[in-house]
Amino acid sequence: GHTTGLSLNNDRLYKLTYSTEVFLDRGKGKLQDSVGYRISSNVDVVLLWRNPDGDDDQLIQITMKDVNVENVNQQRGEKSIFKGKNPPKIIRKENLEALQRPVLLHLIHGKVKEFYSYQNEPVAIENLKRGLASLFQMQLSSGTTNEVDISGDCKVTYQSHQDKVIKIKALDSCKIERSGFTTSNQVLGVTSKGTSVTTYKIEDSFVIAVLAEETHAFRMNSLQTIAGKIVSKQKLELKTTEAGPRLMSGKQVTAIIKAIGSEYKALPIVGQDYQSKCKGCPSLSEHWQSARKHLQPDNLSKADAVRNFLTFIQHLRTANREEILQILKAENKEILPQLVDAVTSAQTSDSLDAILDFLDFKSDSSIILQERFLYACGFASHPSEELLRALISKFKGSFASNDIRETVMIITGALVRKLCQNEGCKLKAVVEAKKLILGGLEKAEKKEDIMMYLLALKNALLPEGIPLLLKYAEAGEGPISHLATTTLQRYDVSFITDEVKKTLNRIYHQNRKVHEKTVRTTAAAVILNNNPSYMEVKNILLSIGELPKEMNKYMLTVVQDILRFEMPASKMVRRVLKEMVAHNYDRFSKSGSSSAYTGYIERTPHSTSTYSLDILYSGSGILRRSNLNIFQYTGKSHLHSSQVVIEAQGLEALIAATPDEGEENLDSYAGMSAILFDVQLRPVTFFNGYSDLMSKMLSASGDPISVVKGLILLIDHSQELQLQSGLKANMDVQGGLAIDISGAMEFSLWYRESKTRVKNRVALAITGSITVDSSFVKAGLEISTETEAGLEFISTVQFSQYPFLVCMQMDKDGAPVRQFETKYERLSTGRGYVSRRRKENLMAGSEFPLHQENSEMCKVVFAPEPASTSSGWF
């Protein structure tokens, strides 16, 4: 009762046993399914000095003896990697000698004041001694405080009972320097959680045992089969006490330390970082030679390509600039695009320096590589300020291709948003990029420049850009007005204020000027998706019947879709529909072929995936806009997985039809725009102008135009953990995909038919791993999932009569899903144990319902589609 913390008696030697064990599994808690190891020893503890002015100031010596290493899973038997090997062989003689050298611990009021050890010992070994020493830090009274131990500076809570004291350490509060990063979007993110509880058993006011358990678990948010858990335990028990050395006399602890030995130096009790050296490992060039055959263009539709892409990124992250540059310069043009994807996705300073040295933006011979680099930047999981600064610098230089210049600015917007999401909005490069986007948009005079800055703002989603968007939405010409309105559509509901909706209502109802129907329908969509008022909904419903005929039908199906899918606005719409003036046969019987439909791709307890498809036609039956969206939802977070928009205008002259109101003077144009994983890409033009249209029609091959193609690092989470036991742990989740999105628009005057086709092909691989490393033995668990899938949407229109026939088909191919689990234990000398499991199943092709009005007409006009295809004429 004379001390506030752990106390030792004078002139006694305390004999204890100590063990620390760690095991890894998938979170199911079955020891037989785990891998891991146990380090055990005897421990001698003596009190060397006590301050004569106060019992709460002590210097103790802790010595590990008879160290042993064994499997935590005793069922390993003959397969044990430790069988037949003694501790010097496992740990190595020099490591064992260092581990068994005593450490000194200066305690004041039960808390560590200083940790003394020999200098220049191996960091991993020193950490094991820190882990043991940290158990001696405690207090006997209840309360919450901050303590510094091997885990860092942490918030701890003590609960004092008659026969025990429980210490709970809040691991998420620990301040310790460790590398790590994660994906900002929670849909692609990983949830990890750590707990630490230490129990001190007390008998006759004396601590006789210490039991500590620390757990770390991770789980991927949208795919819960990618999960793992680390359990680390420490046990320290008093066996006997016997006569020990007499206390050293003196008032200053520094003098006592000096008398014990000049080799002792004060070192941080906080765990120190180290990297295990790999002896005889392949070079980066050798790793690339192993991966490159899987990254040939013909192999990119296979999951093998993605798996090798992810593995090679890990090797790139440990490589220097010269190694990376050497591989880039030696590769041929077929493989270079995939190599550029990997180098950019590595997201290290060396990889960025190497790729910027390699690419020449003033040359038109490497435009494909420049584009692949820029898109990989846009998809970066944890972009740096250094990367943004590099793109700003490039934008201010000269380019061989204006398309690349536009792409640099568009991707700059994507980086601004990602850095702001990671609390980097005040970084100098981000502030400069914001000024560049907003200032450029304000001063731009050319249509092309306005479009470029609007696309950048569509990625950046800067709140301060909303007044500019409203100006361009209401006063701009067709394409500019439409782009500004679709940009507003991406903002969070909190930014769509009443003031914003006033402007959008003026656009929809054409209070100040006539707008194209693509602009008007987008304005209506923004209003309806952002807490519309009673009068806003009523005025939109009352407009149906007064609009151009296809716009009438489109707005009608939008309202019906809101009601059927129970969207947030559905309650307000139902309120308005109670009024006969808004809800009557005349209004709800409008004919036409335009459509809007939303449905589920997948629904699980943890995540949901939806698709929405809306198609707007001109009164003459020619496509104006086709919009296919896929969203992923996990908890309260969402991800705009993909959007493919095909737009056409000014084609009425081809069939001697009359253009709709406000569209009389539009140039002939068709193009495609895509959003991929929340990043707006540079739009692609099919043709622009009448002469371009005619030349394309005469030379058309029917081949689709690629919007985006490449390898993307989609999920990227890495955590380096300092376990309380002194062991080093890592949790990593990486996910990537090979993707090819293409689209085409065909137009036949002879058959009076048009067809749009959007094709998505992806190969996906996700890998989660946990490892625990002591430098002389390592245990690990790796879980992975992979698949190859395809989604195709085809819309065919026959406009020889009215209402014209439209057949829509959305087809999801059957997809193989393969799951792998690998567990291993490995000695630094090379001996190892590996267990592998594999599971494979086939997901059948899915039928997605589309707008089914007059679906019988599809069967009359065309032959039946395959069973895995959903289709409907209306």
mmCIF file of N, CA, C and O in Angstrom, residues 168-236:
data_model
loop_
_atom_site.group_PDB
_atom_site.id
_atom_site.type_symbol
_atom_site.label_atom_id
_atom_site.label_comp_id
_atom_site.label_asym_id
_atom_site.label_seq_id
_atom_site.Cartn_x
_atom_site.Cartn_y
_atom_site.Cartn_z
ATOM 1 N N ILE A 168 -7.264 -1.083 -19.899
ATOM 2 C CA ILE A 168 -7.792 -1.106 -21.270
ATOM 3 C C ILE A 168 -7.116 0.008 -22.054
ATOM 4 O O ILE A 168 -7.212 1.182 -21.695
ATOM 5 N N LYS A 169 -6.434 -0.374 -23.090
ATOM 6 C CA LYS A 169 -5.698 0.590 -23.907
ATOM 7 C C LYS A 169 -6.493 0.899 -25.177
ATOM 8 O O LYS A 169 -6.899 -0.012 -25.910
ATOM 9 N N ALA A 170 -6.749 2.179 -25.409
ATOM 10 C CA ALA A 170 -7.478 2.587 -26.634
ATOM 11 C C ALA A 170 -6.463 2.657 -27.781
ATOM 12 O O ALA A 170 -5.783 3.670 -27.965
ATOM 13 N N LEU A 171 -6.373 1.586 -28.540
ATOM 14 C CA LEU A 171 -5.334 1.494 -29.576
ATOM 15 C C LEU A 171 -5.483 2.551 -30.660
ATOM 16 O O LEU A 171 -4.500 2.978 -31.254
ATOM 17 N N ASP A 172 -6.728 2.982 -30.926
ATOM 18 C CA ASP A 172 -6.913 4.000 -31.966
ATOM 19 C C ASP A 172 -6.425 5.377 -31.522
ATOM 20 O O ASP A 172 -6.340 6.306 -32.326
ATOM 21 N N SER A 173 -6.099 5.523 -30.223
ATOM 22 C CA SER A 173 -5.589 6.800 -29.731
ATOM 23 C C SER A 173 -4.063 6.862 -29.718
ATOM 24 O O SER A 173 -3.487 7.914 -29.481
ATOM 25 N N CYS A 174 -3.411 5.722 -29.962
ATOM 26 C CA CYS A 174 -1.953 5.642 -29.829
ATOM 27 C C CYS A 174 -1.241 6.474 -30.889
ATOM 28 O O CYS A 174 -1.500 6.319 -32.095
ATOM 29 N N LYS A 175 -0.349 7.327 -30.441
ATOM 30 C CA LYS A 175 0.450 8.140 -31.353
ATOM 31 C C LYS A 175 1.797 7.476 -31.536
ATOM 32 O O LYS A 175 2.619 7.437 -30.624
ATOM 33 N N ILE A 176 2.004 6.924 -32.717
ATOM 34 C CA ILE A 176 3.241 6.240 -33.054
ATOM 35 C C ILE A 176 3.445 6.365 -34.553
ATOM 36 O O ILE A 176 2.482 6.288 -35.326
ATOM 37 N N GLU A 177 4.649 6.583 -34.979
ATOM 38 C CA GLU A 177 4.928 6.738 -36.412
ATOM 39 C C GLU A 177 4.973 5.380 -37.092
ATOM 40 O O GLU A 177 5.845 4.567 -36.816
ATOM 41 N N ARG A 178 4.011 5.161 -37.946
ATOM 42 C CA ARG A 178 3.969 3.934 -38.734
ATOM 43 C C ARG A 178 3.414 4.271 -40.113
ATOM 44 O O ARG A 178 2.523 5.104 -40.245
ATOM 45 N N SER A 179 3.929 3.612 -41.124
ATOM 46 C CA SER A 179 3.452 3.862 -42.480
ATOM 47 C C SER A 179 2.079 3.230 -42.660
ATOM 48 O O SER A 179 1.728 2.274 -41.970
ATOM 49 N N GLY A 180 1.320 3.781 -43.570
ATOM 50 C CA GLY A 180 0.000 3.225 -43.858
ATOM 51 C C GLY A 180 -0.832 4.187 -44.677
ATOM 52 O O GLY A 180 -0.546 5.384 -44.739
ATOM 53 N N PHE A 181 -1.849 3.675 -45.323
ATOM 54 C CA PHE A 181 -2.769 4.487 -46.121
ATOM 55 C C PHE A 181 -4.020 3.671 -46.358
ATOM 56 O O PHE A 181 -4.054 2.462 -46.128
ATOM 57 N N THR A 182 -5.053 4.345 -46.804
ATOM 58 C CA THR A 182 -6.295 3.646 -47.109
ATOM 59 C C THR A 182 -7.035 4.383 -48.204
ATOM 60 O O THR A 182 -6.698 5.524 -48.537
ATOM 61 N N THR A 183 -8.036 3.737 -48.770
ATOM 62 C CA THR A 183 -8.886 4.341 -49.785
ATOM 63 C C THR A 183 -9.929 5.209 -49.094
ATOM 64 O O THR A 183 -10.546 4.763 -48.132
ATOM 65 N N SER A 184 -10.112 6.446 -49.563
ATOM 66 C CA SER A 184 -11.000 7.373 -48.870
ATOM 67 C C SER A 184 -12.467 6.966 -48.970
ATOM 68 O O SER A 184 -13.234 7.182 -48.037
ATOM 69 N N ASN A 185 -12.881 6.381 -50.097
ATOM 70 C CA ASN A 185 -14.282 5.998 -50.249
ATOM 71 C C ASN A 185 -14.568 4.715 -49.465
ATOM 72 O O ASN A 185 -13.900 3.697 -49.662
ATOM 73 N N GLN A 186 -15.557 4.771 -48.569
ATOM 74 C CA GLN A 186 -15.839 3.647 -47.686
ATOM 75 C C GLN A 186 -16.342 2.410 -48.426
ATOM 76 O O GLN A 186 -16.199 1.292 -47.930
ATOM 77 N N VAL A 187 -16.945 2.592 -49.588
ATOM 78 C CA VAL A 187 -17.408 1.437 -50.362
ATOM 79 C C VAL A 187 -16.220 0.573 -50.770
ATOM 80 O O VAL A 187 -16.285 -0.656 -50.766
ATOM 81 N N LEU A 188 -15.115 1.229 -51.113
ATOM 82 C CA LEU A 188 -13.902 0.506 -51.495
ATOM 83 C C LEU A 188 -12.950 0.357 -50.309
ATOM 84 O O LEU A 188 -11.845 -0.162 -50.460
ATOM 85 N N GLY A 189 -13.383 0.826 -49.138
ATOM 86 C CA GLY A 189 -12.498 0.884 -47.984
ATOM 87 C C GLY A 189 -12.516 -0.378 -47.148
ATOM 88 O O GLY A 189 -13.206 -1.362 -47.431
ATOM 89 N N VAL A 190 -11.740 -0.318 -46.098
ATOM 90 C CA VAL A 190 -11.558 -1.445 -45.183
ATOM 91 C C VAL A 190 -11.807 -0.934 -43.763
ATOM 92 O O VAL A 190 -11.344 0.140 -43.394
ATOM 93 N N THR A 191 -12.545 -1.703 -42.992
ATOM 94 C CA THR A 191 -12.758 -1.369 -41.585
ATOM 95 C C THR A 191 -11.820 -2.216 -40.738
ATOM 96 O O THR A 191 -11.792 -3.445 -40.880
ATOM 97 N N SER A 192 -11.043 -1.566 -39.900
ATOM 98 C CA SER A 192 -10.142 -2.306 -39.013
ATOM 99 C C SER A 192 -10.382 -1.844 -37.579
ATOM 100 O O SER A 192 -10.732 -0.689 -37.330
ATOM 101 N N LYS A 193 -10.182 -2.752 -36.648
ATOM 102 C CA LYS A 193 -10.441 -2.450 -35.240
ATOM 103 C C LYS A 193 -9.436 -3.178 -34.377
ATOM 104 O O LYS A 193 -9.106 -4.339 -34.640
ATOM 105 N N GLY A 194 -8.948 -2.487 -33.340
ATOM 106 C CA GLY A 194 -7.997 -3.094 -32.429
ATOM 107 C C GLY A 194 -8.447 -2.946 -30.987
ATOM 108 O O GLY A 194 -9.051 -1.939 -30.606
ATOM 109 N N THR A 195 -8.189 -3.966 -30.166
ATOM 110 C CA THR A 195 -8.489 -3.902 -28.737
ATOM 111 C C THR A 195 -7.286 -4.399 -27.954
ATOM 112 O O THR A 195 -6.518 -5.242 -28.436
ATOM 113 N N SER A 196 -7.112 -3.880 -26.754
ATOM 114 C CA SER A 196 -6.010 -4.309 -25.891
ATOM 115 C C SER A 196 -6.474 -4.276 -24.445
ATOM 116 O O SER A 196 -6.880 -3.228 -23.938
ATOM 117 N N VAL A 197 -6.418 -5.439 -23.784
ATOM 118 C CA VAL A 197 -6.809 -5.552 -22.373
ATOM 119 C C VAL A 197 -5.713 -6.290 -21.619
ATOM 120 O O VAL A 197 -5.299 -7.381 -22.023
ATOM 121 N N THR A 198 -5.238 -5.703 -20.527
ATOM 122 C CA THR A 198 -4.219 -6.324 -19.686
ATOM 123 C C THR A 198 -4.775 -6.453 -18.270
ATOM 124 O O THR A 198 -5.293 -5.477 -17.710
ATOM 125 N N THR A 199 -4.678 -7.658 -17.720
ATOM 126 C CA THR A 199 -5.185 -7.921 -16.369
ATOM 127 C C THR A 199 -4.019 -8.233 -15.437
ATOM 128 O O THR A 199 -3.214 -9.128 -15.715
ATOM 129 N N TYR A 200 -3.955 -7.482 -14.350
ATOM 130 C CA TYR A 200 -2.938 -7.706 -13.315
ATOM 131 C C TYR A 200 -3.603 -8.428 -12.139
ATOM 132 O O TYR A 200 -4.495 -7.877 -11.487
ATOM 133 N N LYS A 201 -3.165 -9.658 -11.868
ATOM 134 C CA LYS A 201 -3.720 -10.416 -10.735
ATOM 135 C C LYS A 201 -2.960 -10.023 -9.470
ATOM 136 O O LYS A 201 -1.725 -9.996 -9.465
ATOM 137 N N ILE A 202 -3.702 -9.757 -8.394
ATOM 138 C CA ILE A 202 -3.105 -9.246 -7.160
ATOM 139 C C ILE A 202 -3.398 -10.199 -6.001
ATOM 140 O O ILE A 202 -4.535 -10.691 -5.848
ATOM 141 N N GLU A 203 -2.388 -10.463 -5.208
ATOM 142 C CA GLU A 203 -2.519 -11.293 -4.013
ATOM 143 C C GLU A 203 -1.714 -10.656 -2.888
ATOM 144 O O GLU A 203 -0.512 -10.422 -3.054
ATOM 145 N N ASP A 204 -2.360 -10.386 -1.765
ATOM 146 C CA ASP A 204 -1.701 -9.716 -0.625
ATOM 147 C C ASP A 204 -1.016 -8.425 -1.072
ATOM 148 O O ASP A 204 0.161 -8.174 -0.758
ATOM 149 N N SER A 205 -1.742 -7.613 -1.859
ATOM 150 C CA SER A 205 -1.256 -6.319 -2.368
ATOM 151 C C SER A 205 -0.029 -6.447 -3.262
ATOM 152 O O SER A 205 0.738 -5.496 -3.442
ATOM 153 N N PHE A 206 0.143 -7.620 -3.851
ATOM 154 C CA PHE A 206 1.312 -7.829 -4.706
ATOM 155 C C PHE A 206 0.874 -8.448 -6.034
ATOM 156 O O PHE A 206 0.040 -9.359 -6.058
ATOM 157 N N VAL A 207 1.404 -7.962 -7.128
ATOM 158 C CA VAL A 207 1.057 -8.505 -8.451
ATOM 159 C C VAL A 207 1.747 -9.846 -8.652
ATOM 160 O O VAL A 207 2.982 -9.933 -8.585
ATOM 161 N N ILE A 208 0.971 -10.891 -8.879
ATOM 162 C CA ILE A 208 1.553 -12.234 -9.051
ATOM 163 C C ILE A 208 1.470 -12.732 -10.499
ATOM 164 O O ILE A 208 2.120 -13.713 -10.859
ATOM 165 N N ALA A 209 0.655 -12.061 -11.351
ATOM 166 C CA ALA A 209 0.546 -12.481 -12.751
ATOM 167 C C ALA A 209 0.014 -11.334 -13.594
ATOM 168 O O ALA A 209 -0.744 -10.495 -13.110
ATOM 169 N N VAL A 210 0.450 -11.325 -14.843
ATOM 170 C CA VAL A 210 -0.032 -10.339 -15.812
ATOM 171 C C VAL A 210 -0.488 -11.096 -17.057
ATOM 172 O O VAL A 210 0.274 -11.896 -17.618
ATOM 173 N N LEU A 211 -1.728 -10.863 -17.480
ATOM 174 C CA LEU A 211 -2.272 -11.487 -18.694
ATOM 175 C C LEU A 211 -2.716 -10.377 -19.639
ATOM 176 O O LEU A 211 -3.544 -9.544 -19.270
ATOM 177 N N ALA A 212 -2.170 -10.362 -20.828
ATOM 178 C CA ALA A 212 -2.518 -9.324 -21.805
ATOM 179 C C ALA A 212 -3.002 -9.972 -23.092
ATOM 180 O O ALA A 212 -2.445 -10.979 -23.534
ATOM 181 N N GLU A 213 -4.034 -9.389 -23.662
ATOM 182 C CA GLU A 213 -4.522 -9.872 -24.966
ATOM 183 C C GLU A 213 -4.830 -8.681 -25.849
ATOM 184 O O GLU A 213 -5.543 -7.756 -25.447
ATOM 185 N N GLU A 214 -4.289 -8.728 -27.048
ATOM 186 C CA GLU A 214 -4.474 -7.656 -28.030
ATOM 187 C C GLU A 214 -4.992 -8.286 -29.312
ATOM 188 O O GLU A 214 -4.473 -9.322 -29.757
ATOM 189 N N THR A 215 -6.025 -7.693 -29.897
ATOM 190 C CA THR A 215 -6.557 -8.222 -31.158
ATOM 191 C C THR A 215 -6.626 -7.106 -32.195
ATOM 192 O O THR A 215 -6.867 -5.948 -31.858
ATOM 193 N N HIS A 216 -6.394 -7.483 -33.412
ATOM 194 C CA HIS A 216 -6.565 -6.572 -34.552
ATOM 195 C C HIS A 216 -7.330 -7.337 -35.624
ATOM 196 O O HIS A 216 -6.932 -8.447 -35.993
ATOM 197 N N ALA A 217 -8.416 -6.749 -36.103
ATOM 198 C CA ALA A 217 -9.218 -7.408 -37.136
ATOM 199 C C ALA A 217 -9.501 -6.426 -38.261
ATOM 200 O O ALA A 217 -9.595 -5.222 -38.044
ATOM 201 N N PHE A 218 -9.610 -6.949 -39.467
ATOM 202 C CA PHE A 218 -9.984 -6.102 -40.606
ATOM 203 C C PHE A 218 -11.036 -6.822 -41.426
ATOM 204 O O PHE A 218 -11.131 -8.053 -41.422
ATOM 205 N N ARG A 219 -11.824 -6.039 -42.118
ATOM 206 C CA ARG A 219 -12.842 -6.589 -43.010
ATOM 207 C C ARG A 219 -13.102 -5.590 -44.103
ATOM 208 O O ARG A 219 -13.255 -4.397 -43.839
ATOM 209 N N MET A 220 -13.125 -6.063 -45.348
ATOM 210 C CA MET A 220 -13.439 -5.179 -46.455
ATOM 211 C C MET A 220 -14.930 -4.853 -46.412
ATOM 212 O O MET A 220 -15.768 -5.736 -46.222
ATOM 213 N N ASN A 221 -15.273 -3.573 -46.566
ATOM 214 C CA ASN A 221 -16.653 -3.130 -46.352
ATOM 215 C C ASN A 221 -17.647 -3.751 -47.324
ATOM 216 O O ASN A 221 -18.747 -4.134 -46.931
ATOM 217 N N SER A 222 -17.280 -3.840 -48.583
ATOM 218 C CA SER A 222 -18.249 -4.301 -49.589
ATOM 219 C C SER A 222 -18.127 -5.789 -49.915
ATOM 220 O O SER A 222 -18.983 -6.333 -50.611
ATOM 221 N N LEU A 223 -17.083 -6.453 -49.423
ATOM 222 C CA LEU A 223 -16.914 -7.894 -49.668
ATOM 223 C C LEU A 223 -16.391 -8.517 -48.376
ATOM 224 O O LEU A 223 -15.194 -8.568 -48.131
ATOM 225 N N GLN A 224 -17.324 -8.997 -47.543
ATOM 226 C CA GLN A 224 -16.960 -9.371 -46.183
ATOM 227 C C GLN A 224 -16.228 -10.707 -46.086
ATOM 228 O O GLN A 224 -15.805 -11.100 -44.996
ATOM 229 N N THR A 225 -16.065 -11.405 -47.196
ATOM 230 C CA THR A 225 -15.241 -12.621 -47.156
ATOM 231 C C THR A 225 -13.755 -12.282 -47.086
ATOM 232 O O THR A 225 -12.944 -13.126 -46.722
ATOM 233 N N ILE A 226 -13.398 -11.037 -47.459
ATOM 234 C CA ILE A 226 -12.010 -10.592 -47.325
ATOM 235 C C ILE A 226 -11.855 -10.048 -45.910
ATOM 236 O O ILE A 226 -12.204 -8.907 -45.608
ATOM 237 N N ALA A 227 -11.383 -10.913 -45.005
ATOM 238 C CA ALA A 227 -11.300 -10.551 -43.589
ATOM 239 C C ALA A 227 -10.177 -11.337 -42.934
ATOM 240 O O ALA A 227 -9.778 -12.411 -43.405
ATOM 241 N N GLY A 228 -9.675 -10.803 -41.840
ATOM 242 C CA GLY A 228 -8.627 -11.490 -41.099
ATOM 243 C C GLY A 228 -8.506 -10.953 -39.692
ATOM 244 O O GLY A 228 -9.002 -9.861 -39.375
ATOM 245 N N LYS A 229 -7.839 -11.723 -38.826
ATOM 246 C CA LYS A 229 -7.722 -11.331 -37.421
ATOM 247 C C LYS A 229 -6.375 -11.776 -36.867
ATOM 248 O O LYS A 229 -5.906 -12.872 -37.171
ATOM 249 N N ILE A 230 -5.776 -10.896 -36.063
ATOM 250 C CA ILE A 230 -4.543 -11.206 -35.343
ATOM 251 C C ILE A 230 -4.873 -11.201 -33.853
ATOM 252 O O ILE A 230 -5.474 -10.249 -33.350
ATOM 253 N N VAL A 231 -4.499 -12.260 -33.156
ATOM 254 C CA VAL A 231 -4.636 -12.307 -31.701
ATOM 255 C C VAL A 231 -3.239 -12.466 -31.112
ATOM 256 O O VAL A 231 -2.518 -13.400 -31.450
ATOM 257 N N SER A 232 -2.866 -11.531 -30.274
ATOM 258 C CA SER A 232 -1.539 -11.550 -29.648
ATOM 259 C C SER A 232 -1.722 -11.591 -28.136
ATOM 260 O O SER A 232 -2.447 -10.765 -27.567
ATOM 261 N N LYS A 233 -1.093 -12.567 -27.474
ATOM 262 C CA LYS A 233 -1.231 -12.727 -26.030
ATOM 263 C C LYS A 233 0.129 -12.675 -25.344
ATOM 264 O O LYS A 233 1.128 -13.133 -25.892
ATOM 265 N N GLN A 234 0.137 -12.132 -24.146
ATOM 266 C CA GLN A 234 1.320 -12.140 -23.283
ATOM 267 C C GLN A 234 0.914 -12.663 -21.912
ATOM 268 O O GLN A 234 -0.173 -12.351 -21.417
ATOM 269 N N LYS A 235 1.810 -13.448 -21.319
ATOM 270 C CA LYS A 235 1.539 -14.014 -19.998
ATOM 271 C C LYS A 235 2.817 -13.957 -19.177
ATOM 272 O O LYS A 235 3.855 -14.493 -19.589
ATOM 273 N N LEU A 236 2.731 -13.323 -18.024
ATOM 274 C CA LEU A 236 3.877 -13.186 -17.125
ATOM 275 C C LEU A 236 3.425 -13.661 -15.741
ATOM 276 O O LEU A 236 2.480 -13.097 -15.174
#
